[in-house]
């Protein structure tokens, strides 16, 4: 998370996605953990996996960074979405909905709960807020297992009734993607405890203060 924060503080108008990727890569080299980043800027963030079309940072641009690093053979997977400058009211509304969806998934996860129920909890928040129906704007599962590989079974997805167990690790990553405009995803790594679940990193507070409260 320190690498993300340092990258955020180094952003300048005119930077390309490749410039931001290089900042993240340099940060990981400094802390001694191998890792990489996928960067989506502006309209490119309106697709969950971004785009190969080049984009440059402008005032008011959404910037989405998704990456992971490796520590002693285990992987992480974290996404932060933020704005350089002032976000629009629509951006702030979408961020709030995604934040609440992530919190709902976290509150639902615990040993014995079917994996699909966690996805359903996050999806309900998003659909009830008007970003539906179903998979229209939240186009992917809410999470995946993690361990030696960044994506592992079991998945937090509709149709997977596998009960969660203590000490499982998952991503918790709801998102809303509006084609041609922008997308917002918040992703943290979630540990299933004996009685519930916890995130290994603090949730992002806002688009303008993604690491500390305003």
Short mmCIF file of C-alpha atoms in Angstrom, two decimals:
data_model
loop_
_atom_site.label_atom_id
_atom_site.label_comp_id
_atom_site.label_asym_id
_atom_site.label_seq_id
_atom_site.Cartn_x
_atom_site.Cartn_y
_atom_site.Cartn_z
CA UNK A 1 0.00 0.00 0.00
CA UNK A 2 2.96 2.33 0.57
CA UNK A 3 3.87 1.90 -3.11
CA UNK A 4 0.36 2.92 -4.16
CA UNK A 5 0.39 5.95 -1.89
CA UNK A 6 3.77 7.11 -3.18
CA UNK A 7 2.52 6.72 -6.75
CA UNK A 8 -0.63 8.72 -5.98
CA UNK A 9 1.41 11.57 -4.52
CA UNK A 10 3.63 11.62 -7.64
CA UNK A 11 0.82 11.98 -10.20
CA UNK A 12 0.94 14.93 -12.57
CA UNK A 13 -1.28 16.01 -15.48
CA UNK A 14 -0.01 14.63 -18.77
CA UNK A 15 1.30 11.36 -17.36
CA UNK A 16 0.52 8.28 -19.46
CA UNK A 17 -0.55 4.90 -18.14
CA UNK A 18 2.96 3.61 -18.85
CA UNK A 19 4.45 6.38 -16.70
CA UNK A 20 2.27 5.31 -13.77
CA UNK A 21 3.14 1.65 -14.30
CA UNK A 22 6.82 2.57 -14.16
CA UNK A 23 6.28 4.44 -10.89
CA UNK A 24 4.62 1.39 -9.35
CA UNK A 25 7.37 -0.89 -10.64
CA UNK A 26 10.09 1.38 -9.23
CA UNK A 27 8.29 1.44 -5.90
CA UNK A 28 8.25 -2.33 -5.67
CA UNK A 29 11.93 -2.47 -6.49
CA UNK A 30 12.63 -0.09 -3.62
CA UNK A 31 10.69 -2.17 -1.08
CA UNK A 32 12.12 -5.43 -2.39
CA UNK A 33 8.95 -7.22 -3.52
CA UNK A 34 8.32 -8.22 -7.15
CA UNK A 35 5.07 -6.83 -8.52
CA UNK A 36 3.39 -5.11 -11.43
CA UNK A 37 0.39 -2.92 -12.20
CA UNK A 38 -2.44 -2.47 -14.64
CA UNK A 39 -3.41 1.18 -15.05
CA UNK A 40 -6.66 2.50 -16.53
CA UNK A 41 -7.23 6.23 -17.01
CA UNK A 42 -10.43 8.12 -17.83
CA UNK A 43 -12.75 6.33 -20.25
CA UNK A 44 -10.50 3.26 -20.23
CA UNK A 45 -11.59 2.58 -16.64
CA UNK A 46 -15.14 2.02 -17.94
CA UNK A 47 -14.07 -1.55 -18.75
CA UNK A 48 -13.01 -3.88 -15.89
CA UNK A 49 -9.76 -4.77 -17.66
CA UNK A 50 -9.07 -1.35 -19.16
CA UNK A 51 -7.99 -0.81 -22.75
CA UNK A 52 -4.86 -0.78 -24.88
CA UNK A 53 -5.83 2.67 -26.17
CA UNK A 54 -3.40 5.25 -24.74
CA UNK A 55 -4.73 7.72 -22.19
CA UNK A 56 -3.10 10.60 -20.35
CA UNK A 57 -3.98 11.98 -16.94
CA UNK A 58 -6.02 15.19 -16.93
CA UNK A 59 -7.50 17.23 -14.11
CA UNK A 60 -10.60 15.35 -13.01
CA UNK A 61 -9.45 12.04 -14.51
CA UNK A 62 -10.35 8.75 -12.87
CA UNK A 63 -7.22 6.64 -12.40
CA UNK A 64 -7.53 2.95 -11.54
CA UNK A 65 -4.48 0.94 -10.45
CA UNK A 66 -4.82 -2.83 -10.05
CA UNK A 67 -1.85 -4.95 -9.13
CA UNK A 68 -0.26 -7.37 -6.78
CA UNK A 69 3.12 -8.18 -5.37
CA UNK A 70 4.65 -11.42 -4.12
CA UNK A 71 5.91 -12.00 -0.58
CA UNK A 72 7.51 -15.34 0.34
CA UNK A 73 5.65 -17.04 -2.48
CA UNK A 74 2.23 -15.61 -1.64
CA UNK A 75 0.42 -13.02 -3.76
CA UNK A 76 -1.62 -9.90 -3.09
CA UNK A 77 -4.21 -8.22 -5.31
CA UNK A 78 -5.33 -4.67 -4.55
CA UNK A 79 -7.13 -2.01 -6.61
CA UNK A 80 -7.35 1.68 -5.82
CA UNK A 81 -9.37 4.18 -7.84
CA UNK A 82 -8.83 7.92 -7.38
CA UNK A 83 -9.06 11.27 -9.11
CA UNK A 84 -6.41 13.87 -9.86
CA UNK A 85 -8.17 17.08 -8.92
CA UNK A 86 -11.90 17.37 -8.26
CA UNK A 87 -14.25 14.44 -8.96
CA UNK A 88 -17.70 14.97 -10.43
CA UNK A 89 -20.79 14.40 -8.31
CA UNK A 90 -21.51 11.25 -10.34
CA UNK A 91 -18.04 9.90 -9.60
CA UNK A 92 -18.54 10.53 -5.88
CA UNK A 93 -21.94 8.81 -5.97
CA UNK A 94 -20.54 5.74 -7.72
CA UNK A 95 -17.61 5.58 -5.31
CA UNK A 96 -19.99 5.62 -2.34
CA UNK A 97 -22.06 2.77 -3.81
CA UNK A 98 -18.99 0.63 -4.51
CA UNK A 99 -17.63 1.33 -1.02
CA UNK A 100 -20.91 0.20 0.54
CA UNK A 101 -20.94 -2.91 -1.66
CA UNK A 102 -17.44 -3.83 -0.53
CA UNK A 103 -18.48 -3.33 3.10
CA UNK A 104 -21.56 -5.50 2.59
CA UNK A 105 -19.47 -8.35 1.17
CA UNK A 106 -17.11 -8.09 4.13
CA UNK A 107 -19.95 -8.12 6.64
CA UNK A 108 -21.50 -11.20 4.99
CA UNK A 109 -18.35 -13.31 4.78
CA UNK A 110 -17.76 -15.84 7.56
CA UNK A 111 -17.18 -19.59 7.97
CA UNK A 112 -20.11 -21.67 6.73
CA UNK A 113 -21.54 -18.98 4.44
CA UNK A 114 -21.82 -20.08 0.78
CA UNK A 115 -19.43 -18.19 -1.48
CA UNK A 116 -22.28 -17.06 -3.73
CA UNK A 117 -23.97 -15.26 -0.82
CA UNK A 118 -21.06 -12.83 -0.54
CA UNK A 119 -21.35 -11.94 -4.22
CA UNK A 120 -25.12 -11.53 -3.82
CA UNK A 121 -24.69 -9.16 -0.88
CA UNK A 122 -22.44 -6.79 -2.81
CA UNK A 123 -24.51 -7.03 -5.98
CA UNK A 124 -27.70 -6.14 -4.12
CA UNK A 125 -26.20 -2.86 -2.91
CA UNK A 126 -25.19 -1.91 -6.45
CA UNK A 127 -28.49 -2.91 -8.07
CA UNK A 128 -30.56 -1.24 -5.34
CA UNK A 129 -28.62 1.99 -6.00
CA UNK A 130 -29.82 1.95 -9.61
CA UNK A 131 -26.80 0.39 -11.29
CA UNK A 132 -28.55 -2.71 -12.56
CA UNK A 133 -30.17 -4.91 -13.37
CA UNK A 134 -27.99 -7.82 -12.42
CA UNK A 135 -24.57 -7.72 -14.17
CA UNK A 136 -25.20 -4.61 -16.31
CA UNK A 137 -22.70 -2.31 -14.57
CA UNK A 138 -21.12 -4.74 -12.09
CA UNK A 139 -19.91 -7.15 -14.72
CA UNK A 140 -17.75 -9.63 -12.80
CA UNK A 141 -17.72 -11.76 -9.64
CA UNK A 142 -17.07 -9.98 -6.35
CA UNK A 143 -13.96 -11.97 -5.54
CA UNK A 144 -11.62 -14.89 -6.04
CA UNK A 145 -9.51 -17.12 -3.85
CA UNK A 146 -5.87 -16.16 -3.32
CA UNK A 147 -2.68 -17.90 -2.27
CA UNK A 148 0.35 -19.03 -4.23
CA UNK A 149 -1.47 -17.82 -7.34
CA UNK A 150 -3.18 -14.46 -7.58
CA UNK A 151 -6.44 -16.09 -8.78
CA UNK A 152 -7.42 -19.37 -7.12
CA UNK A 153 -10.56 -21.38 -6.44
CA UNK A 154 -13.01 -20.95 -4.79
CA UNK A 155 -14.64 -17.92 -6.40
CA UNK A 156 -17.14 -15.57 -4.78
CA UNK A 157 -19.62 -15.87 -7.60
CA UNK A 158 -23.24 -16.78 -8.25
CA UNK A 159 -23.75 -20.54 -8.43
CA UNK A 160 -20.86 -21.45 -6.13
CA UNK A 161 -22.37 -22.92 -2.96
CA UNK A 162 -18.98 -23.88 -1.49
CA UNK A 163 -19.05 -22.89 2.21
CA UNK A 164 -16.33 -20.53 3.34
CA UNK A 165 -13.82 -21.79 5.90
CA UNK A 166 -11.61 -20.05 8.43
CA UNK A 167 -8.21 -18.95 7.07
CA UNK A 168 -9.36 -18.82 3.46
CA UNK A 169 -8.20 -15.73 1.56
CA UNK A 170 -10.27 -13.88 -1.04
CA UNK A 171 -10.29 -10.62 -2.91
CA UNK A 172 -13.24 -8.33 -2.14
CA UNK A 173 -13.57 -6.23 -5.30
CA UNK A 174 -16.95 -4.87 -6.37
CA UNK A 175 -17.01 -2.33 -9.17
CA UNK A 176 -19.27 -0.21 -11.34
CA UNK A 177 -18.25 0.36 -14.96
CA UNK A 178 -19.99 2.92 -17.17
CA UNK A 179 -18.82 2.47 -20.78
CA UNK A 180 -17.59 5.67 -22.39
CA UNK A 181 -17.40 7.48 -19.04
CA UNK A 182 -15.49 5.85 -16.20
CA UNK A 183 -15.32 2.92 -13.81
CA UNK A 184 -14.63 2.54 -10.12
CA UNK A 185 -13.40 -0.63 -8.42
CA UNK A 186 -12.24 -1.05 -4.83
CA UNK A 187 -10.27 -4.19 -4.03
CA UNK A 188 -8.73 -5.39 -0.79
CA UNK A 189 -7.62 -8.83 0.35
CA UNK A 190 -10.02 -10.51 2.77
CA UNK A 191 -9.09 -13.09 5.41
CA UNK A 192 -11.82 -15.37 6.76
CA UNK A 193 -11.50 -15.53 10.54
CA UNK A 194 -13.11 -17.94 13.02
CA UNK A 195 -16.06 -15.59 13.48
CA UNK A 196 -16.20 -13.36 10.42
CA UNK A 197 -13.80 -11.69 8.03
CA UNK A 198 -11.20 -8.90 7.98
CA UNK A 199 -9.46 -6.89 5.30
CA UNK A 200 -5.67 -6.88 5.34
CA UNK A 201 -5.59 -3.25 4.18
CA UNK A 202 -7.81 -0.29 5.15
CA UNK A 203 -10.70 0.48 2.83
CA UNK A 204 -10.19 3.50 0.60
CA UNK A 205 -11.92 6.52 2.20
CA UNK A 206 -12.58 8.60 -0.93
CA UNK A 207 -11.56 9.39 -4.50
CA UNK A 208 -9.43 12.35 -3.40
CA UNK A 209 -8.01 10.84 -0.23
CA UNK A 210 -7.62 7.14 -1.15
CA UNK A 211 -5.24 6.32 1.71
CA UNK A 212 -6.11 8.67 4.58
CA UNK A 213 -9.30 10.38 5.67
CA UNK A 214 -9.86 13.92 4.44
#
